[in-house]
JSON list of C-alpha atoms in Angstrom, two decimals:
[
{"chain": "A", "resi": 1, "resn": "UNK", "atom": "CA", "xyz": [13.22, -16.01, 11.16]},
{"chain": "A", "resi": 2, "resn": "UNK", "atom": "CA", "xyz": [12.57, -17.06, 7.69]},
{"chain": "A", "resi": 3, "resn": "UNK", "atom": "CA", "xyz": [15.06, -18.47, 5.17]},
{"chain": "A", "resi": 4, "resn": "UNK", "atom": "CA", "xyz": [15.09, -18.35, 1.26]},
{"chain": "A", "resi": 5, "resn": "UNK", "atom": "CA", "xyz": [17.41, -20.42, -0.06]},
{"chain": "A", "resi": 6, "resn": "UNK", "atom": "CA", "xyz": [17.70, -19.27, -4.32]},
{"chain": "A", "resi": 7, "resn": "UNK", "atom": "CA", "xyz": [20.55, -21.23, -6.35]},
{"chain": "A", "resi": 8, "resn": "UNK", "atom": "CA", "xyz": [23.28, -18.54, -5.06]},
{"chain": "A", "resi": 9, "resn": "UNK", "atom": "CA", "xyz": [22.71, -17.50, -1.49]},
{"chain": "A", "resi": 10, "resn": "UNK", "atom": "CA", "xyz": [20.60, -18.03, 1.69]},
{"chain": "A", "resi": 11, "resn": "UNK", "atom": "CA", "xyz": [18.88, -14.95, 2.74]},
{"chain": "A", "resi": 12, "resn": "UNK", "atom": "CA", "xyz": [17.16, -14.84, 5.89]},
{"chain": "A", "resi": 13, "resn": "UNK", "atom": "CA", "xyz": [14.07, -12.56, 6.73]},
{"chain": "A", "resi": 14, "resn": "UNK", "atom": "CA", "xyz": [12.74, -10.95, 9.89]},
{"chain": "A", "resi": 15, "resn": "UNK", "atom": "CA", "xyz": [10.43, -13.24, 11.69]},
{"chain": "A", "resi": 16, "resn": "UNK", "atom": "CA", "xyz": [6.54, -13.73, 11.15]},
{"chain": "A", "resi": 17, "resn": "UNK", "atom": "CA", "xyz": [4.76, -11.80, 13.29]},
{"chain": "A", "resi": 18, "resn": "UNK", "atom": "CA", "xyz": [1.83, -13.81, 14.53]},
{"chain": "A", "resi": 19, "resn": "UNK", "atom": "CA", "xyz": [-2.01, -12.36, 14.44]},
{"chain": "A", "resi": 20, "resn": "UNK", "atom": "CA", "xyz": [-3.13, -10.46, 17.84]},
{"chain": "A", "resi": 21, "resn": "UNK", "atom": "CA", "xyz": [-6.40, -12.16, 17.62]},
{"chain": "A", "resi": 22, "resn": "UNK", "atom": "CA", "xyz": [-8.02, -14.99, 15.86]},
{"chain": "A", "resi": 23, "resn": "UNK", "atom": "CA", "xyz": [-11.01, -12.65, 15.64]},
{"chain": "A", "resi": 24, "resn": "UNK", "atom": "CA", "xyz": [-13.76, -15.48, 13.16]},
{"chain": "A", "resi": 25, "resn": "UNK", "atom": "CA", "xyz": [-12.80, -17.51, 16.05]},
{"chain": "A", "resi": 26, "resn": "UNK", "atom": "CA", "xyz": [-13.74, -15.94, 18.83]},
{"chain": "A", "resi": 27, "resn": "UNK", "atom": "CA", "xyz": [-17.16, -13.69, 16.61]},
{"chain": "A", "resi": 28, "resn": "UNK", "atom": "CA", "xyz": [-18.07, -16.43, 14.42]},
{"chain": "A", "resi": 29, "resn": "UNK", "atom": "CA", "xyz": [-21.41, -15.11, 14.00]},
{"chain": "A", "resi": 30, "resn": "UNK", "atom": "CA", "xyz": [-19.95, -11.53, 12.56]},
{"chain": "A", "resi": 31, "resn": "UNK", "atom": "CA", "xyz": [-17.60, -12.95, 10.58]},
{"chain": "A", "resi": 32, "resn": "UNK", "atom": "CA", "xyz": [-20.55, -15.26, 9.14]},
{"chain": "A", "resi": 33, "resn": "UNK", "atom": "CA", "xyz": [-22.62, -12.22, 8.69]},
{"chain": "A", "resi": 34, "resn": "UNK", "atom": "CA", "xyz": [-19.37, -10.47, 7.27]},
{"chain": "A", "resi": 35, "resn": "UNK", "atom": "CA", "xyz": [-19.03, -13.45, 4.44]},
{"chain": "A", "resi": 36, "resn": "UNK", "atom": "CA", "xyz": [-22.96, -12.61, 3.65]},
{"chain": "A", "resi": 37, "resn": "UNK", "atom": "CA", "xyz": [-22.28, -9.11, 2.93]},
{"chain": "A", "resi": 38, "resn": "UNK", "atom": "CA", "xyz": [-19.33, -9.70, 1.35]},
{"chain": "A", "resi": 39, "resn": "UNK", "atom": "CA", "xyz": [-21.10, -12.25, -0.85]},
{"chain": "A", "resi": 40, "resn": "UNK", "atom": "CA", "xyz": [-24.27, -9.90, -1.06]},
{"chain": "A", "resi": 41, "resn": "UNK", "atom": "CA", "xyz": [-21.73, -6.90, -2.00]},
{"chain": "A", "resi": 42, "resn": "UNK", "atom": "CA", "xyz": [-19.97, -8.45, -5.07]},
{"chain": "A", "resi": 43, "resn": "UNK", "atom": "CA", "xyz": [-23.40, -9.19, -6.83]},
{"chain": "A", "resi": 44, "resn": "UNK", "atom": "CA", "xyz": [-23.44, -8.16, -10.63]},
{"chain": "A", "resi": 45, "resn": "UNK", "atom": "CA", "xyz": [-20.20, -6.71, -10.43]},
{"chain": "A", "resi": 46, "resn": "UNK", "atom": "CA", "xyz": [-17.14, -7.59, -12.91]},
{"chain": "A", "resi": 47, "resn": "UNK", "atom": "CA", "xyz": [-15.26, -9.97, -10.88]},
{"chain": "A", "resi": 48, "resn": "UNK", "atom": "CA", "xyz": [-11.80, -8.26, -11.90]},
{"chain": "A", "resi": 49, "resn": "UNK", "atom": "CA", "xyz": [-13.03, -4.91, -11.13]},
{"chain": "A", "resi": 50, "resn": "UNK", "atom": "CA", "xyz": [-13.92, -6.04, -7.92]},
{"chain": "A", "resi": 51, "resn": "UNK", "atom": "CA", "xyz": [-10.59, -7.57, -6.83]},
{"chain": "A", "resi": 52, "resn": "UNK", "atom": "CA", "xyz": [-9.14, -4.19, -8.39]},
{"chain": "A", "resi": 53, "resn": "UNK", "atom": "CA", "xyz": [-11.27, -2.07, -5.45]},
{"chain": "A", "resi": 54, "resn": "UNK", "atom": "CA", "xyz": [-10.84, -4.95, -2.86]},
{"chain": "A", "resi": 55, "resn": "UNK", "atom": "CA", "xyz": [-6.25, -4.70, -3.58]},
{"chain": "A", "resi": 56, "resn": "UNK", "atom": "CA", "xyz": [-7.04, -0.45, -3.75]},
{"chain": "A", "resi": 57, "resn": "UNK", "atom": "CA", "xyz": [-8.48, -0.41, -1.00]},
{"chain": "A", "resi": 58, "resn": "UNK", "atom": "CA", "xyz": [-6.44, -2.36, 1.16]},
{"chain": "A", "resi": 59, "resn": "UNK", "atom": "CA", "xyz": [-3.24, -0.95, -0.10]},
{"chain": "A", "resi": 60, "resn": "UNK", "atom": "CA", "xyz": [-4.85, 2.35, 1.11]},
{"chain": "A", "resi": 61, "resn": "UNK", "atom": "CA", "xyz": [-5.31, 1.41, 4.46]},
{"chain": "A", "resi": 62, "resn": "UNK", "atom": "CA", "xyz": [-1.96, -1.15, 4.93]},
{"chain": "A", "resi": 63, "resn": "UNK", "atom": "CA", "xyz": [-3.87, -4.10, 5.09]},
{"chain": "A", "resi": 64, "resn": "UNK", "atom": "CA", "xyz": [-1.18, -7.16, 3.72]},
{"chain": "A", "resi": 65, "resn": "UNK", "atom": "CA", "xyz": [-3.33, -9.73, 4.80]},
{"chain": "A", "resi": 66, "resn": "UNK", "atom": "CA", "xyz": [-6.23, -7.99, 2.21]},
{"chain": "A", "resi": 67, "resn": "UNK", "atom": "CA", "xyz": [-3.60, -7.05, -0.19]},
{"chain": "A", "resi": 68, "resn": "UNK", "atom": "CA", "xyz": [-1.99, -10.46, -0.40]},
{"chain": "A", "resi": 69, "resn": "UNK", "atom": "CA", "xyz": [-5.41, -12.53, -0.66]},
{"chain": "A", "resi": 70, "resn": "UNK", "atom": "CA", "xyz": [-6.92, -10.13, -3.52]},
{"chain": "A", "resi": 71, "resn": "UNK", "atom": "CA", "xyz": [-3.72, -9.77, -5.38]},
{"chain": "A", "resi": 72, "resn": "UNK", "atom": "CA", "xyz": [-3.59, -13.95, -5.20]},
{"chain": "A", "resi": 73, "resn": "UNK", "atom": "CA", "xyz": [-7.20, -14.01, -6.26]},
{"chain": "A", "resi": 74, "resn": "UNK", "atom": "CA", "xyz": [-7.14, -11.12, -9.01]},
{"chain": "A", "resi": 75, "resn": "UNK", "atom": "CA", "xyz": [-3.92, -13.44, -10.42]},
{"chain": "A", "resi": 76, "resn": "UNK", "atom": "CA", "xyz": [-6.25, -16.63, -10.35]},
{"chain": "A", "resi": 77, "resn": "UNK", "atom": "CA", "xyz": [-8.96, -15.00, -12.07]},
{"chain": "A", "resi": 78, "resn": "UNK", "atom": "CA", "xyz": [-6.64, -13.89, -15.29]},
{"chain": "A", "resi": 79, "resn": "UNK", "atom": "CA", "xyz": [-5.87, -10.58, -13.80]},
{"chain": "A", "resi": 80, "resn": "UNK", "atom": "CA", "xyz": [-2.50, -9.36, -15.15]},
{"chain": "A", "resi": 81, "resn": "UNK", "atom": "CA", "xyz": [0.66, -8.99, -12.64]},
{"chain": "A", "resi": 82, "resn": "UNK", "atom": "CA", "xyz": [1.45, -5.62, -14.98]},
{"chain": "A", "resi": 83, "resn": "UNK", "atom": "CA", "xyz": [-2.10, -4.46, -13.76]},
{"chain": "A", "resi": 84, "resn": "UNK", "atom": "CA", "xyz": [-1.84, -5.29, -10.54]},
{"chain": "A", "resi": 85, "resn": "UNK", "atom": "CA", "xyz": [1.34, -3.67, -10.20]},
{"chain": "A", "resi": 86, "resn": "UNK", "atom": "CA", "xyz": [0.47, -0.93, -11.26]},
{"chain": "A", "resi": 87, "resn": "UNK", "atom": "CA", "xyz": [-2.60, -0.37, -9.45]},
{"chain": "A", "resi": 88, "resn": "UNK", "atom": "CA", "xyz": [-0.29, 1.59, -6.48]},
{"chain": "A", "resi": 89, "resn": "UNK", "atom": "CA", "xyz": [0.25, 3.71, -9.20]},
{"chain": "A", "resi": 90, "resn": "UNK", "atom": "CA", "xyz": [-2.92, 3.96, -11.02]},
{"chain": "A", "resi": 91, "resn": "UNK", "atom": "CA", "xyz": [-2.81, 7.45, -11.46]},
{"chain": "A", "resi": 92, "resn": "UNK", "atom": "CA", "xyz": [0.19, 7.83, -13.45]},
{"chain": "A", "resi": 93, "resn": "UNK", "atom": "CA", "xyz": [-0.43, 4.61, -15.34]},
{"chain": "A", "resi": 94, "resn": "UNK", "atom": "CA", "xyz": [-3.95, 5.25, -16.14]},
{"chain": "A", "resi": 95, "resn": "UNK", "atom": "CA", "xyz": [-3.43, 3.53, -19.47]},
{"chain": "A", "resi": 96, "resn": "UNK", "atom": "CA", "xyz": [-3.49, 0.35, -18.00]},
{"chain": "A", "resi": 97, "resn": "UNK", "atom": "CA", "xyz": [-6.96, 0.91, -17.15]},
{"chain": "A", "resi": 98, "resn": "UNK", "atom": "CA", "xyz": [-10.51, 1.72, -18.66]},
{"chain": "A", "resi": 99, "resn": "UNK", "atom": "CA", "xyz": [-12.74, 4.53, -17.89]},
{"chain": "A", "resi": 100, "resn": "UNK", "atom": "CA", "xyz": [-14.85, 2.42, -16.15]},
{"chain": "A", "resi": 101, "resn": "UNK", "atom": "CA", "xyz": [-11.84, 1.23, -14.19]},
{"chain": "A", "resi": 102, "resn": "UNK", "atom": "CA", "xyz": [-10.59, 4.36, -13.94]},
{"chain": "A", "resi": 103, "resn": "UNK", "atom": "CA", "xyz": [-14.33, 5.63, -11.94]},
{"chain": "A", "resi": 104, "resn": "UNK", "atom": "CA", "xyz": [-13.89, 2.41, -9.71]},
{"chain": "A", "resi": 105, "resn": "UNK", "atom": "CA", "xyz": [-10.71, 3.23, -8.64]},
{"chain": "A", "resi": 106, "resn": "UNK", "atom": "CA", "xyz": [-11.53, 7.33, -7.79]},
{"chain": "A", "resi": 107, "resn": "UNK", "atom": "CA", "xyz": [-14.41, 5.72, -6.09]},
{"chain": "A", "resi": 108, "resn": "UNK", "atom": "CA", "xyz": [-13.07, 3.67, -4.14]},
{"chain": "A", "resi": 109, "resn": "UNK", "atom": "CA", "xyz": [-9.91, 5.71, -2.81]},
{"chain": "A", "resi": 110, "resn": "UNK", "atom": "CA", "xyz": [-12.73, 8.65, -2.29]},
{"chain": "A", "resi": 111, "resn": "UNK", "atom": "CA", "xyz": [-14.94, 6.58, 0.15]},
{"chain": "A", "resi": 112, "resn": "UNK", "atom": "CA", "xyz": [-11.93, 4.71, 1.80]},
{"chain": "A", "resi": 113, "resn": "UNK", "atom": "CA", "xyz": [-10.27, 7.85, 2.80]},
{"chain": "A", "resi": 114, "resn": "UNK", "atom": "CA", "xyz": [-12.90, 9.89, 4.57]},
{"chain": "A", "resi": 115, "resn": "UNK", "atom": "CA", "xyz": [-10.53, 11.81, 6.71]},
{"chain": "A", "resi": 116, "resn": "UNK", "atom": "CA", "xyz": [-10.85, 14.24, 4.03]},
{"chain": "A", "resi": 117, "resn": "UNK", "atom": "CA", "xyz": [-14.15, 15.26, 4.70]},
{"chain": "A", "resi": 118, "resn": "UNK", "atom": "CA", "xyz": [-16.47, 13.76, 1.87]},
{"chain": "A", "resi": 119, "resn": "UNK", "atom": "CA", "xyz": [-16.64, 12.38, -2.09]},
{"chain": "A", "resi": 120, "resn": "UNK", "atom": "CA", "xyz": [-16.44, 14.84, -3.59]},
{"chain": "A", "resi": 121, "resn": "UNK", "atom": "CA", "xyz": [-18.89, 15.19, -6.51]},
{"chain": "A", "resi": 122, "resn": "UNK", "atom": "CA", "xyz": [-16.86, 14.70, -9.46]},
{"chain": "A", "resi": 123, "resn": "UNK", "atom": "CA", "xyz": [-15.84, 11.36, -8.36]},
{"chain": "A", "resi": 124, "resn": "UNK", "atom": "CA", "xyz": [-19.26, 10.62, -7.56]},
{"chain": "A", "resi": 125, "resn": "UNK", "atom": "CA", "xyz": [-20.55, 12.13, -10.84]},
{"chain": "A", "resi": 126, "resn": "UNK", "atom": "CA", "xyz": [-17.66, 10.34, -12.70]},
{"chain": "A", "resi": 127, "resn": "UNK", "atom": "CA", "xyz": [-18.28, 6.71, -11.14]},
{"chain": "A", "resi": 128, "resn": "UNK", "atom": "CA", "xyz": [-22.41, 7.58, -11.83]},
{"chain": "A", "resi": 129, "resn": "UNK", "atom": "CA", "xyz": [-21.32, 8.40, -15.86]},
{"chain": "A", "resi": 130, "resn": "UNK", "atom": "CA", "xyz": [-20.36, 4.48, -16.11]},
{"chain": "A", "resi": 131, "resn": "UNK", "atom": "CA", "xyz": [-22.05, 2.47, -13.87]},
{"chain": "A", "resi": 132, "resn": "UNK", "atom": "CA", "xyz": [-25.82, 1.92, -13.37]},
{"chain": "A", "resi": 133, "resn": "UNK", "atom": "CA", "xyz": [-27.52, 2.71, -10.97]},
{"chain": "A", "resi": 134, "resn": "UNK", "atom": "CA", "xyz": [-27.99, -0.78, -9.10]},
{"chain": "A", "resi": 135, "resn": "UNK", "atom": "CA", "xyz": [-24.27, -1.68, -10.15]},
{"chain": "A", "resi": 136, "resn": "UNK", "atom": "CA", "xyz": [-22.97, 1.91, -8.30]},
{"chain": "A", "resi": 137, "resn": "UNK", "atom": "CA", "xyz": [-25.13, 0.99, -5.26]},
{"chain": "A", "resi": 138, "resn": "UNK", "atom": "CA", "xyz": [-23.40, -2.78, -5.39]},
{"chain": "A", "resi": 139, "resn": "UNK", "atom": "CA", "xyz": [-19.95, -1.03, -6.26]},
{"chain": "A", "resi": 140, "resn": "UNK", "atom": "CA", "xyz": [-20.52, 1.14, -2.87]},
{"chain": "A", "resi": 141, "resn": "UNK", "atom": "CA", "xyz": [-21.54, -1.94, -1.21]},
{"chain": "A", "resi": 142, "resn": "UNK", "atom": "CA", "xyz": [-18.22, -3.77, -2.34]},
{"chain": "A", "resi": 143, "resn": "UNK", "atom": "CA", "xyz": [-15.83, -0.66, -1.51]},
{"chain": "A", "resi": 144, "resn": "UNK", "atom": "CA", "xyz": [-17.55, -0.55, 2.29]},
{"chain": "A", "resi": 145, "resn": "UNK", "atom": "CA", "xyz": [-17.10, -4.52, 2.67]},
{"chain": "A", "resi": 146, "resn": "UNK", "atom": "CA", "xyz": [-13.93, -4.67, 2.08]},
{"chain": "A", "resi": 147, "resn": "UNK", "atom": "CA", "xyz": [-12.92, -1.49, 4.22]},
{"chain": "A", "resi": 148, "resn": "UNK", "atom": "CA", "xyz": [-14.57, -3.40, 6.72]},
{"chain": "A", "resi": 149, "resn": "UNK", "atom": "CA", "xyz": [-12.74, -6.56, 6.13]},
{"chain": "A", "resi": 150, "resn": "UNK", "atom": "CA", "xyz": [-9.60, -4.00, 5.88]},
{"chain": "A", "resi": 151, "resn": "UNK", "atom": "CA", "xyz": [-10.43, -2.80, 9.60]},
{"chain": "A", "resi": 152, "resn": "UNK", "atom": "CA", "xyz": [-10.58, -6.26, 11.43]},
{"chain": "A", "resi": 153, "resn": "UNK", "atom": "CA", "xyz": [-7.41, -7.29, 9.41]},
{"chain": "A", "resi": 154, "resn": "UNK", "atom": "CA", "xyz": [-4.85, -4.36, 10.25]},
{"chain": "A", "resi": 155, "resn": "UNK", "atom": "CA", "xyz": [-6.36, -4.35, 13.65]},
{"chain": "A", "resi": 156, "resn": "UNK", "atom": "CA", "xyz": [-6.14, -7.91, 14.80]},
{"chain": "A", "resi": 157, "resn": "UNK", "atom": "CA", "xyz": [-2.70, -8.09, 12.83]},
{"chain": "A", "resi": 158, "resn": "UNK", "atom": "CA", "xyz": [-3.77, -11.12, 10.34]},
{"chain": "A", "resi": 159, "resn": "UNK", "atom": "CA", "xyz": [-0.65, -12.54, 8.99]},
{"chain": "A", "resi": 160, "resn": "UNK", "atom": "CA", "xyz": [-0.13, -12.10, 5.12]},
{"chain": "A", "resi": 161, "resn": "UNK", "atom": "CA", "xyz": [1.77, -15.25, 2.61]},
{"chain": "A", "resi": 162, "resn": "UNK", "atom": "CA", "xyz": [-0.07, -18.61, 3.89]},
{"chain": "A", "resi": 163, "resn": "UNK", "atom": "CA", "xyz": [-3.44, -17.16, 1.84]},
{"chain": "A", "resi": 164, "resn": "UNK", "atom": "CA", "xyz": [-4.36, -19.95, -1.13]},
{"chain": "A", "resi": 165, "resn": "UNK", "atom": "CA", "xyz": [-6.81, -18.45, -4.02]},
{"chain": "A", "resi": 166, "resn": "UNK", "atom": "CA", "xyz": [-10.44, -19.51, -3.46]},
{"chain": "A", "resi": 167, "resn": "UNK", "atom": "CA", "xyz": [-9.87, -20.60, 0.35]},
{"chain": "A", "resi": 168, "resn": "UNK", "atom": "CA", "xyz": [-12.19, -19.04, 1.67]},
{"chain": "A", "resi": 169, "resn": "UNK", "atom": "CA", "xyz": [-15.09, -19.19, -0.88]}
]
């Protein structure tokens, strides 16, 4: 059980669940390989639209672990908290947001949820309209990574809050 103590009451939470696996631990060389492609994926990419598609993506698919290290990181980097809260809600609050953005996003909820069937080719079309070529193929890159990261986090139940910005670079 956790307690927060503000200046008028004590309110206690429900206990921490801890992770189901330390997974770097015990695959050290995926997760090193995993960094590398991470690293490899965010080339020549704007670093806020990239922790946009890494907090998208992982809202999508319920990873808090994801979700509270990008959202710590996007804040770090100058990202604004109205943006970021927002971004749950993009569609509706697509002022917030530039075209460009706006492509990412589509993008990114397109290749995350595949259950669907496929991207379709307006969202393809509209991501191709403002990004080049190489930056599209690094913005695919970026959107697969972090769906990846998603997958080991939700499944080994990583434990979201003790995340510091930059730990892990």
């Amino acid at each position: 059980m956790t307690t927060h103590t503000d200046e008028t009451k004590t309110v206690e939470y429900a206990p921490e669940q801890p992770a189901r696996l330390e997974w770097t631990k015990h695959a050290p060389e995926v997760y090193k390989a995993m960094v590398r492609l991470d690293t490899a994926a965010r080339k020549g990419l704007d670093h806020k639209l990239y922790e946009l598609v890494k907090i998208r993506a992982s809202q999508i698919n319920h990873c808090a672990f994801c979700v509270d290290m990008h959202t710590k990181d996007a804040l770090a980097s100058g990202e604004s908290v109205e943006r970021i809260v927002q971004l749950s809600a993009w569609e509706e609050s697509r002022h917030f947001y530039t075209a460009k953005e706006i492509a990412a996003l589509e993008l990114t909820e397109a290749v995350t949820v595949l259950t669907d069937g496929f991207v379709p080719d307006e969202v393809y079309e509209r991501a191709a309209k403002h990004f080049e070529e190489a930056e599209l193929a690094q913005l695919i890159a970026a959107i697969t990574v972090i769906n990846a990261w998603n997958r080991f986090g939700v499944t080994c139940r990583m434990t979201p809050g003790h995340y510091q910005p930059g730990q892990y670079k």
